[in-house]
Amino acid sequence: MPTLATWNINSVRLRLPIVIDFLDQFQPDILCLQEIKCQNDQFPRKALEEKGYIHQAVHGQKGYHGVAILSKTPLTEISSRGFCDIPESRHISAMTDFGHGPVTVHNFYIPAGGDEPDPETNPKFRHKLDFLAEMSEWFDDLVFDARQIICGDFNIAPHENDVWSHKQLLKVVSHTPVETDALNGLLARRNWVDLVRQHIPIEEKLYSWWSYRAKDWDAADKGRRLDHIWATRDVAAKATNAQVVRPARGWSDKPSDHVPVIVGFGS
DNA sequence: ATGGCCCGTTTCACGGGA
């Protein structure tokens, strides 16, 4: 079955062994990575080629951020866009056909936003809101007669069942109303479908990130759903299942704090 | 119980993550 996955890997070089494990076990056609934390020439191209991901679109930078698309099928029209006039690597896109016709895949790493949810006092939060506003404008210019997928680490948990405690997180960056309203506005703007919630009921608690700071992330289970896969309606009509790979939070003694999210598209 | 950890870097301290 054609599948697409997204995973904030928090250093692709440090965690190459568990990326390989994931690819071996799940064999996605496409894997979108965020926070690769390396420059383009430091990306472990060869090891991933050897796993069959011979098509790679990498947009790295030194030390922080950075995104990449790994694919078994050819990638064309590879492109990255800057946001907020800041030279950070937070987006890369490519066109491919991994089973149901050509589709453009956009891989995003939306800014985290710092600690204080006040754009007047916290420039990082200002940046996050500006980034979302610019995404919204950019959506208006996207050609929507083509099939599109947008995925990545959006750093926002939009629904109350996307966090462990809605009440306790209302003033915590990632779940404040100004952020969730902005993300829901983006979703509605061009009729995107949240493929994960299309297949996993909104009544069910669902997380893709757990802090490193908890002593026992599994027992505490204070997670948030920050990682998303959206698609245009024509693509969404082909999606048949979604899963969040929760066990990956415990893979190796050095896991990422995010786990992979996967969507399957028919037989 | 509002602290607790983890990454890369012109490193023994910092910025950034969320």
PDB file of C-alpha atoms (C1' of nucleotides) in Angstrom:
ATOM      1  CA  MET A   1       0.000   0.000   0.000  1.00  0.00           C
ATOM      2  CA  PRO A   2       1.384   3.457  -0.820  1.00  0.00           C
ATOM      3  CA  THR A   3       2.338   5.210   2.404  1.00  0.00           C
ATOM      4  CA  LEU A   4       3.732   8.568   3.506  1.00  0.00           C
ATOM      5  CA  ALA A   5       5.353   9.252   6.869  1.00  0.00           C
ATOM      6  CA  THR A   6       6.540  12.356   8.732  1.00  0.00           C
ATOM      7  CA  TRP A   7       8.976  12.410  11.657  1.00  0.00           C
ATOM      8  CA  ASN A   8      10.765  15.150  13.585  1.00  0.00           C
ATOM      9  CA  ILE A   9      14.037  13.310  14.089  1.00  0.00           C
ATOM     10  CA  ASN A  10      15.927  15.864  16.246  1.00  0.00           C
ATOM     11  CA  SER A  11      19.315  15.256  14.560  1.00  0.00           C
ATOM     12  CA  VAL A  12      19.335  12.815  11.671  1.00  0.00           C
ATOM     13  CA  ARG A  13      23.027  12.016  12.142  1.00  0.00           C
ATOM     14  CA  LEU A  14      22.662  11.062  15.808  1.00  0.00           C
ATOM     15  CA  ARG A  15      19.540   8.996  15.130  1.00  0.00           C
ATOM     16  CA  LEU A  16      20.400   7.392  11.793  1.00  0.00           C
ATOM     17  CA  PRO A  17      20.170   3.868  13.314  1.00  0.00           C
ATOM     18  CA  ILE A  18      16.535   4.313  14.372  1.00  0.00           C
ATOM     19  CA  VAL A  19      15.657   5.970  11.052  1.00  0.00           C
ATOM     20  CA  ILE A  20      16.982   2.825   9.354  1.00  0.00           C
ATOM     21  CA  ASP A  21      15.006   0.638  11.790  1.00  0.00           C
ATOM     22  CA  PHE A  22      11.867   2.600  11.002  1.00  0.00           C
ATOM     23  CA  LEU A  23      12.368   2.311   7.234  1.00  0.00           C
ATOM     24  CA  ASP A  24      13.049  -1.429   7.520  1.00  0.00           C
ATOM     25  CA  GLN A  25       9.954  -2.015   9.625  1.00  0.00           C
ATOM     26  CA  PHE A  26       7.415   0.270   7.941  1.00  0.00           C
ATOM     27  CA  GLN A  27       8.769   0.735   4.395  1.00  0.00           C
ATOM     28  CA  PRO A  28       7.022   4.058   3.707  1.00  0.00           C
ATOM     29  CA  ASP A  29       7.243   5.276   0.116  1.00  0.00           C
ATOM     30  CA  ILE A  30       7.917   8.809   1.347  1.00  0.00           C
ATOM     31  CA  LEU A  31       9.492   9.969   4.613  1.00  0.00           C
ATOM     32  CA  CYS A  32       9.472  13.671   5.496  1.00  0.00           C
ATOM     33  CA  LEU A  33      12.012  14.568   8.183  1.00  0.00           C
ATOM     34  CA  GLN A  34      12.259  17.724  10.279  1.00  0.00           C
ATOM     35  CA  GLU A  35      15.034  19.034  12.529  1.00  0.00           C
ATOM     36  CA  ILE A  36      17.725  17.166  10.628  1.00  0.00           C
ATOM     37  CA  LYS A  37      20.186  19.605  12.286  1.00  0.00           C
ATOM     38  CA  CYS A  38      22.864  19.355   9.642  1.00  0.00           C
ATOM     39  CA  GLN A  39      24.089  20.969   6.480  1.00  0.00           C
ATOM     40  CA  ASN A  40      23.265  19.431   3.095  1.00  0.00           C
ATOM     41  CA  ASP A  41      26.699  17.847   2.680  1.00  0.00           C
ATOM     42  CA  GLN A  42      26.455  16.255   6.150  1.00  0.00           C
ATOM     43  CA  PHE A  43      23.162  14.481   5.401  1.00  0.00           C
ATOM     44  CA  PRO A  44      23.579  10.658   5.480  1.00  0.00           C
ATOM     45  CA  ARG A  45      22.589  10.257   1.821  1.00  0.00           C
ATOM     46  CA  LYS A  46      24.400   7.022   1.127  1.00  0.00           C
ATOM     47  CA  ALA A  47      23.059   5.013   4.084  1.00  0.00           C
ATOM     48  CA  LEU A  48      19.507   6.000   3.122  1.00  0.00           C
ATOM     49  CA  GLU A  49      20.074   5.285  -0.573  1.00  0.00           C
ATOM     50  CA  GLU A  50      21.132   1.801   0.429  1.00  0.00           C
ATOM     51  CA  LYS A  51      17.695   1.345   1.997  1.00  0.00           C
ATOM     52  CA  GLY A  52      16.021   2.161  -1.314  1.00  0.00           C
ATOM     53  CA  TYR A  53      15.437   5.859  -0.754  1.00  0.00           C
ATOM     54  CA  ILE A  54      17.463   6.892  -3.763  1.00  0.00           C
ATOM     55  CA  HIS A  55      15.519  10.113  -4.290  1.00  0.00           C
ATOM     56  CA  GLN A  56      16.317  12.716  -1.648  1.00  0.00           C
ATOM     57  CA  ALA A  57      15.451  16.387  -1.346  1.00  0.00           C
ATOM     58  CA  VAL A  58      17.475  17.965   1.452  1.00  0.00           C
ATOM     59  CA  HIS A  59      17.280  21.532   2.752  1.00  0.00           C
ATOM     60  CA  GLY A  60      19.590  21.714   5.738  1.00  0.00           C
ATOM     61  CA  GLN A  61      21.363  24.412   7.672  1.00  0.00           C
ATOM     62  CA  LYS A  62      24.077  24.490  10.253  1.00  0.00           C
ATOM     63  CA  GLY A  63      23.144  23.312  13.732  1.00  0.00           C
ATOM     64  CA  TYR A  64      19.390  23.903  13.794  1.00  0.00           C
ATOM     65  CA  HIS A  65      16.160  23.149  11.964  1.00  0.00           C
ATOM     66  CA  GLY A  66      16.461  21.623   8.484  1.00  0.00           C
ATOM     67  CA  VAL A  67      14.022  19.448   6.505  1.00  0.00           C
ATOM     68  CA  ALA A  68      14.301  16.588   4.019  1.00  0.00           C
ATOM     69  CA  ILE A  69      12.142  14.328   1.864  1.00  0.00           C
ATOM     70  CA  LEU A  70      13.229  10.730   1.250  1.00  0.00           C
ATOM     71  CA  SER A  71      11.465   8.847  -1.507  1.00  0.00           C
ATOM     72  CA  LYS A  72      11.483   5.556  -3.367  1.00  0.00           C
ATOM     73  CA  THR A  73       9.818   7.266  -6.347  1.00  0.00           C
ATOM     74  CA  PRO A  74      11.413  10.104  -8.356  1.00  0.00           C
ATOM     75  CA  LEU A  75      11.121  13.624  -6.963  1.00  0.00           C
ATOM     76  CA  THR A  76      10.681  16.504  -9.383  1.00  0.00           C
ATOM     77  CA  GLU A  77      10.133  20.250  -9.010  1.00  0.00           C
ATOM     78  CA  ILE A  78      12.117  20.297  -5.768  1.00  0.00           C
ATOM     79  CA  SER A  79      11.682  23.681  -4.136  1.00  0.00           C
ATOM     80  CA  SER A  80      12.017  25.428  -0.813  1.00  0.00           C
ATOM     81  CA  ARG A  81      10.436  28.647   0.326  1.00  0.00           C
ATOM     82  CA  GLY A  82      11.631  31.079   2.951  1.00  0.00           C
ATOM     83  CA  PHE A  83       9.239  32.653   5.440  1.00  0.00           C
ATOM     84  CA  CYS A  84       9.306  35.940   7.362  1.00  0.00           C
ATOM     85  CA  ASP A  85      12.484  37.033   5.514  1.00  0.00           C
ATOM     86  CA  ILE A  86      14.514  34.792   7.825  1.00  0.00           C
ATOM     87  CA  PRO A  87      17.061  32.445   6.228  1.00  0.00           C
ATOM     88  CA  GLU A  88      15.998  29.284   8.061  1.00  0.00           C
ATOM     89  CA  SER A  89      15.349  25.858   6.503  1.00  0.00           C
ATOM     90  CA  ARG A  90      11.753  25.163   7.424  1.00  0.00           C
ATOM     91  CA  HIS A  91      10.147  24.057   4.162  1.00  0.00           C
ATOM     92  CA  ILE A  92      10.886  21.818   1.207  1.00  0.00           C
ATOM     93  CA  SER A  93       8.516  20.496  -1.427  1.00  0.00           C
ATOM     94  CA  ALA A  94       8.644  18.087  -4.328  1.00  0.00           C
ATOM     95  CA  MET A  95       6.327  16.383  -6.772  1.00  0.00           C
ATOM     96  CA  THR A  96       6.160  12.606  -7.000  1.00  0.00           C
ATOM     97  CA  ASP A  97       3.838   9.733  -7.845  1.00  0.00           C
ATOM     98  CA  PHE A  98       3.843   7.018  -5.221  1.00  0.00           C
ATOM     99  CA  GLY A  99       0.697   5.257  -6.242  1.00  0.00           C
ATOM    100  CA  HIS A 100      -2.325   7.343  -7.194  1.00  0.00           C
ATOM    101  CA  GLY A 101      -0.961   9.895  -9.648  1.00  0.00           C
ATOM    102  CA  PRO A 102       1.260  12.956  -9.247  1.00  0.00           C
ATOM    103  CA  VAL A 103       1.098  14.766  -5.930  1.00  0.00           C
ATOM    104  CA  THR A 104       3.048  17.684  -4.499  1.00  0.00           C
ATOM    105  CA  VAL A 105       4.384  17.029  -1.000  1.00  0.00           C
ATOM    106  CA  HIS A 106       5.127  20.013   1.238  1.00  0.00           C
ATOM    107  CA  ASN A 107       7.254  19.311   4.308  1.00  0.00           C
ATOM    108  CA  PHE A 108       7.097  22.015   7.016  1.00  0.00           C
ATOM    109  CA  TYR A 109       8.817  22.761  10.290  1.00  0.00           C
ATOM    110  CA  ILE A 110       6.775  25.559  11.843  1.00  0.00           C
ATOM    111  CA  PRO A 111       8.598  27.603  14.552  1.00  0.00           C
ATOM    112  CA  ALA A 112       8.142  26.354  18.114  1.00  0.00           C
ATOM    113  CA  GLY A 113       7.432  29.802  19.520  1.00  0.00           C
ATOM    114  CA  GLY A 114       9.464  29.968  22.741  1.00  0.00           C
ATOM    115  CA  ASP A 115       8.046  29.978  26.257  1.00  0.00           C
ATOM    116  CA  GLU A 116       5.798  32.993  26.724  1.00  0.00           C
ATOM    117  CA  PRO A 117       2.657  33.087  24.543  1.00  0.00           C
ATOM    118  CA  ASP A 118       2.776  36.872  24.124  1.00  0.00           C
ATOM    119  CA  PRO A 119       3.858  38.304  20.759  1.00  0.00           C
ATOM    120  CA  GLU A 120       4.557  41.695  22.368  1.00  0.00           C
ATOM    121  CA  THR A 121       7.214  40.362  24.724  1.00  0.00           C
ATOM    122  CA  ASN A 122       8.382  37.157  23.020  1.00  0.00           C
ATOM    123  CA  PRO A 123       9.855  37.561  19.514  1.00  0.00           C
ATOM    124  CA  LYS A 124       9.783  33.784  18.985  1.00  0.00           C
ATOM    125  CA  PHE A 125       6.033  33.699  19.499  1.00  0.00           C
ATOM    126  CA  ARG A 126       5.679  36.712  17.199  1.00  0.00           C
ATOM    127  CA  HIS A 127       7.673  34.777  14.605  1.00  0.00           C
ATOM    128  CA  LYS A 128       5.422  31.733  14.959  1.00  0.00           C
ATOM    129  CA  LEU A 129       2.273  33.795  14.413  1.00  0.00           C
ATOM    130  CA  ASP A 130       3.859  35.685  11.508  1.00  0.00           C
ATOM    131  CA  PHE A 131       4.932  32.382   9.967  1.00  0.00           C
ATOM    132  CA  LEU A 132       1.360  31.047  10.184  1.00  0.00           C
ATOM    133  CA  ALA A 133       0.010  34.257   8.664  1.00  0.00           C
ATOM    134  CA  GLU A 134       2.466  34.030   5.804  1.00  0.00           C
ATOM    135  CA  MET A 135       1.533  30.377   5.240  1.00  0.00           C
ATOM    136  CA  SER A 136      -2.077  31.464   5.003  1.00  0.00           C
ATOM    137  CA  GLU A 137      -1.269  34.069   2.340  1.00  0.00           C
ATOM    138  CA  TRP A 138       0.887  31.579   0.507  1.00  0.00           C
ATOM    139  CA  PHE A 139      -1.974  29.051   0.406  1.00  0.00           C
ATOM    140  CA  ASP A 140      -3.938  31.587  -1.627  1.00  0.00           C
ATOM    141  CA  ASP A 141      -1.234  31.509  -4.291  1.00  0.00           C
ATOM    142  CA  LEU A 142      -0.918  27.708  -4.376  1.00  0.00           C
ATOM    143  CA  VAL A 143      -2.310  26.094  -7.469  1.00  0.00           C
ATOM    144  CA  PHE A 144      -5.054  23.914  -6.071  1.00  0.00           C
ATOM    145  CA  ASP A 145      -6.027  22.151  -9.224  1.00  0.00           C
ATOM    146  CA  ALA A 146      -3.137  19.832  -8.382  1.00  0.00           C
ATOM    147  CA  ARG A 147      -3.098  17.129  -5.740  1.00  0.00           C
ATOM    148  CA  GLN A 148      -1.286  18.255  -2.601  1.00  0.00           C
ATOM    149  CA  ILE A 149      -0.081  16.889   0.721  1.00  0.00           C
ATOM    150  CA  ILE A 150       1.206  19.150   3.472  1.00  0.00           C
ATOM    151  CA  CYS A 151       2.841  17.569   6.467  1.00  0.00           C
ATOM    152  CA  GLY A 152       5.458  18.023   9.144  1.00  0.00           C
ATOM    153  CA  ASP A 153       6.022  19.334  12.649  1.00  0.00           C
ATOM    154  CA  PHE A 154       3.467  22.124  12.948  1.00  0.00           C
ATOM    155  CA  ASN A 155       4.253  22.684  16.640  1.00  0.00           C
ATOM    156  CA  ILE A 156       0.556  23.144  17.393  1.00  0.00           C
ATOM    157  CA  ALA A 157      -1.845  20.643  18.968  1.00  0.00           C
ATOM    158  CA  PRO A 158      -5.162  21.942  17.610  1.00  0.00           C
ATOM    159  CA  HIS A 159      -7.822  19.936  19.434  1.00  0.00           C
ATOM    160  CA  GLU A 160      -8.450  19.356  23.127  1.00  0.00           C
ATOM    161  CA  ASN A 161      -7.863  15.635  22.592  1.00  0.00           C
ATOM    162  CA  ASP A 162      -4.539  16.450  20.954  1.00  0.00           C
ATOM    163  CA  VAL A 163      -3.114  17.291  24.401  1.00  0.00           C
ATOM    164  CA  TRP A 164      -3.044  15.465  27.727  1.00  0.00           C
ATOM    165  CA  SER A 165      -4.867  18.307  29.511  1.00  0.00           C
ATOM    166  CA  HIS A 166      -6.752  20.954  27.568  1.00  0.00           C
ATOM    167  CA  LYS A 167      -7.292  23.143  30.639  1.00  0.00           C
ATOM    168  CA  GLN A 168      -3.702  22.994  31.833  1.00  0.00           C
ATOM    169  CA  LEU A 169      -2.273  23.767  28.409  1.00  0.00           C
ATOM    170  CA  LEU A 170      -4.500  26.655  27.328  1.00  0.00           C
ATOM    171  CA  LYS A 171      -1.740  29.115  28.235  1.00  0.00           C
ATOM    172  CA  VAL A 172       1.119  26.896  27.128  1.00  0.00           C
ATOM    173  CA  VAL A 173       2.703  27.577  23.735  1.00  0.00           C
ATOM    174  CA  SER A 174       1.458  24.936  21.231  1.00  0.00           C
ATOM    175  CA  HIS A 175      -2.135  24.909  22.520  1.00  0.00           C
ATOM    176  CA  THR A 176      -3.104  28.559  23.065  1.00  0.00           C
ATOM    177  CA  PRO A 177      -6.312  29.703  21.333  1.00  0.00           C
ATOM    178  CA  VAL A 178      -4.462  32.151  19.066  1.00  0.00           C
ATOM    179  CA  GLU A 179      -2.361  29.248  17.745  1.00  0.00           C
ATOM    180  CA  THR A 180      -5.103  26.651  17.455  1.00  0.00           C
ATOM    181  CA  ASP A 181      -7.384  29.219  15.778  1.00  0.00           C
ATOM    182  CA  ALA A 182      -4.621  30.045  13.300  1.00  0.00           C
ATOM    183  CA  LEU A 183      -3.987  26.379  12.479  1.00  0.00           C
ATOM    184  CA  ASN A 184      -7.677  25.564  12.169  1.00  0.00           C
ATOM    185  CA  GLY A 185      -8.002  28.626   9.926  1.00  0.00           C
ATOM    186  CA  LEU A 186      -5.251  27.264   7.693  1.00  0.00           C
ATOM    187  CA  LEU A 187      -6.965  23.876   7.560  1.00  0.00           C
ATOM    188  CA  ALA A 188     -10.290  25.401   6.566  1.00  0.00           C
ATOM    189  CA  ARG A 189      -8.852  27.951   4.142  1.00  0.00           C
ATOM    190  CA  ARG A 190      -8.440  25.578   1.230  1.00  0.00           C
ATOM    191  CA  ASN A 191     -10.507  22.629   2.464  1.00  0.00           C
ATOM    192  CA  TRP A 192      -7.525  20.594   3.618  1.00  0.00           C
ATOM    193  CA  VAL A 193      -8.345  17.280   5.272  1.00  0.00           C
ATOM    194  CA  ASP A 194      -6.500  16.251   8.458  1.00  0.00           C
ATOM    195  CA  LEU A 195      -5.729  12.687   7.332  1.00  0.00           C
ATOM    196  CA  VAL A 196      -4.864  11.469  10.807  1.00  0.00           C
ATOM    197  CA  ARG A 197      -8.124  12.614  12.379  1.00  0.00           C
ATOM    198  CA  GLN A 198      -9.972  11.377   9.305  1.00  0.00           C
ATOM    199  CA  HIS A 199      -9.090   7.874  10.476  1.00  0.00           C
ATOM    200  CA  ILE A 200      -8.547   8.174  14.244  1.00  0.00           C
ATOM    201  CA  PRO A 201     -11.639   9.563  16.005  1.00  0.00           C
ATOM    202  CA  ILE A 202     -11.351  13.030  17.508  1.00  0.00           C
ATOM    203  CA  GLU A 203     -12.806  11.614  20.748  1.00  0.00           C
ATOM    204  CA  GLU A 204      -9.606   9.609  21.197  1.00  0.00           C
ATOM    205  CA  LYS A 205      -6.555  11.179  22.870  1.00  0.00           C
ATOM    206  CA  LEU A 206      -3.677  11.128  20.389  1.00  0.00           C
ATOM    207  CA  TYR A 207      -0.118  12.434  20.750  1.00  0.00           C
ATOM    208  CA  SER A 208       3.023  12.450  18.609  1.00  0.00           C
ATOM    209  CA  TRP A 209       5.412  14.191  21.030  1.00  0.00           C
ATOM    210  CA  TRP A 210       6.396  13.634  24.664  1.00  0.00           C
ATOM    211  CA  SER A 211       8.882  15.854  26.509  1.00  0.00           C
ATOM    212  CA  TYR A 212      12.353  14.610  27.325  1.00  0.00           C
ATOM    213  CA  ARG A 213      11.895  16.027  30.818  1.00  0.00           C
ATOM    214  CA  ALA A 214       9.394  13.527  32.136  1.00  0.00           C
ATOM    215  CA  LYS A 215      11.001  10.741  34.150  1.00  0.00           C
ATOM    216  CA  ASP A 216       8.759   8.150  32.539  1.00  0.00           C
ATOM    217  CA  TRP A 217       7.146   9.509  29.366  1.00  0.00           C
ATOM    218  CA  ASP A 218       4.982   6.417  28.903  1.00  0.00           C
ATOM    219  CA  ALA A 219       3.563   6.362  32.421  1.00  0.00           C
ATOM    220  CA  ALA A 220       3.098  10.132  32.656  1.00  0.00           C
ATOM    221  CA  ASP A 221       1.751  10.246  29.083  1.00  0.00           C
ATOM    222  CA  LYS A 222       1.743  14.041  28.998  1.00  0.00           C
ATOM    223  CA  GLY A 223       1.882  14.219  25.231  1.00  0.00           C
ATOM    224  CA  ARG A 224       0.800  16.560  22.474  1.00  0.00           C
ATOM    225  CA  ARG A 225      -0.121  15.942  18.807  1.00  0.00           C
ATOM    226  CA  LEU A 226       2.239  18.358  17.069  1.00  0.00           C
ATOM    227  CA  ASP A 227       2.935  16.402  13.881  1.00  0.00           C
ATOM    228  CA  HIS A 228       0.384  16.414  11.100  1.00  0.00           C
ATOM    229  CA  ILE A 229      -0.444  15.139   7.616  1.00  0.00           C
ATOM    230  CA  TRP A 230      -3.027  17.085   5.636  1.00  0.00           C
ATOM    231  CA  ALA A 231      -4.154  16.633   2.038  1.00  0.00           C
ATOM    232  CA  THR A 232      -6.441  18.096  -0.558  1.00  0.00           C
ATOM    233  CA  ARG A 233      -9.795  16.354  -0.818  1.00  0.00           C
ATOM    234  CA  ASP A 234      -8.939  14.326  -3.919  1.00  0.00           C
ATOM    235  CA  VAL A 235      -5.879  12.876  -2.166  1.00  0.00           C
ATOM    236  CA  ALA A 236      -7.812  12.407   1.075  1.00  0.00           C
ATOM    237  CA  ALA A 237     -10.386  10.323  -0.768  1.00  0.00           C
ATOM    238  CA  LYS A 238      -7.636   7.729  -1.375  1.00  0.00           C
ATOM    239  CA  ALA A 239      -6.403   7.645   2.241  1.00  0.00           C
ATOM    240  CA  THR A 240      -7.459   4.491   4.041  1.00  0.00           C
ATOM    241  CA  ASN A 241      -5.614   4.492   7.357  1.00  0.00           C
ATOM    242  CA  ALA A 242      -3.390   6.478   9.705  1.00  0.00           C
ATOM    243  CA  GLN A 243      -1.181   5.574  12.612  1.00  0.00           C
ATOM    244  CA  VAL A 244       1.103   7.203  15.134  1.00  0.00           C
ATOM    245  CA  VAL A 245       4.090   5.002  15.953  1.00  0.00           C
ATOM    246  CA  ARG A 246       4.037   5.514  19.715  1.00  0.00           C
ATOM    247  CA  PRO A 247       6.615   2.784  20.481  1.00  0.00           C
ATOM    248  CA  ALA A 248       9.240   4.832  18.603  1.00  0.00           C
ATOM    249  CA  ARG A 249       9.382   7.182  21.607  1.00  0.00           C
ATOM    250  CA  GLY A 250      11.188   4.336  23.379  1.00  0.00           C
ATOM    251  CA  TRP A 251      13.404   3.145  20.539  1.00  0.00           C
ATOM    252  CA  SER A 252      17.058   2.975  21.610  1.00  0.00           C
ATOM    253  CA  ASP A 253      18.502   4.848  24.571  1.00  0.00           C
ATOM    254  CA  LYS A 254      18.473   8.022  22.482  1.00  0.00           C
ATOM    255  CA  PRO A 255      15.011   8.403  20.961  1.00  0.00           C
ATOM    256  CA  SER A 256      13.605  11.521  19.332  1.00  0.00           C
ATOM    257  CA  ASP A 257      10.996  13.291  21.441  1.00  0.00           C
ATOM    258  CA  HIS A 258       8.664  13.003  18.406  1.00  0.00           C
ATOM    259  CA  VAL A 259       7.419   9.757  16.826  1.00  0.00           C
ATOM    260  CA  PRO A 260       6.572   8.983  13.181  1.00  0.00           C
ATOM    261  CA  VAL A 261       3.084   9.601  11.833  1.00  0.00           C
ATOM    262  CA  ILE A 262       2.022   7.499   8.819  1.00  0.00           C
ATOM    263  CA  VAL A 263      -0.873   7.591   6.362  1.00  0.00           C
ATOM    264  CA  GLY A 264      -1.696   4.766   3.941  1.00  0.00           C
ATOM    265  CA  PHE A 265      -3.417   5.252   0.607  1.00  0.00           C
ATOM    266  CA  GLY A 266      -5.424   2.247  -0.501  1.00  0.00           C
ATOM    267  CA  SER A 267      -4.265  -1.127  -1.729  1.00  0.00           C
TER     268      SER A 267
ATOM    269  C1'  DA B   1       4.771  19.512  43.224  1.00  0.00           C
ATOM    270  C1'  DT B   2       5.905  24.618  37.472  1.00  0.00           C
ATOM    271  C1'  DG B   3      10.864  21.247  37.621  1.00  0.00           C
ATOM    272  C1'  DG B   4      12.634  18.243  34.923  1.00  0.00           C
ATOM    273  C1'  DC B   5      16.292  16.880  29.516  1.00  0.00           C
ATOM    274  C1'  DC B   6      18.411  16.970  24.883  1.00  0.00           C
ATOM    275  C1'  DC B   7      20.711  18.712  20.587  1.00  0.00           C
ATOM    276  C1'  DG B   8      24.852  21.113  18.026  1.00  0.00           C
ATOM    277  C1'  DT B   9      28.222  24.356  18.417  1.00  0.00           C
ATOM    278  C1'  DT B  10      34.498  28.425  16.964  1.00  0.00           C
ATOM    279  C1'  DT B  11      31.949  23.934  23.729  1.00  0.00           C
ATOM    280  C1'  DC B  12      33.252  23.198  30.132  1.00  0.00           C
ATOM    281  C1'  DA B  13      28.207  27.623  28.196  1.00  0.00           C
ATOM    282  C1'  DC B  14      25.137  28.923  25.111  1.00  0.00           C
ATOM    283  C1'  DG B  15      20.820  29.169  22.111  1.00  0.00           C
ATOM    284  C1'  DG B  16      17.056  26.545  20.680  1.00  0.00           C
ATOM    285  C1'  DG B  17      13.741  23.145  21.377  1.00  0.00           C
ATOM    286  C1'  DA B  18       8.174  22.788  23.131  1.00  0.00           C
TER     287       DA B  18
END
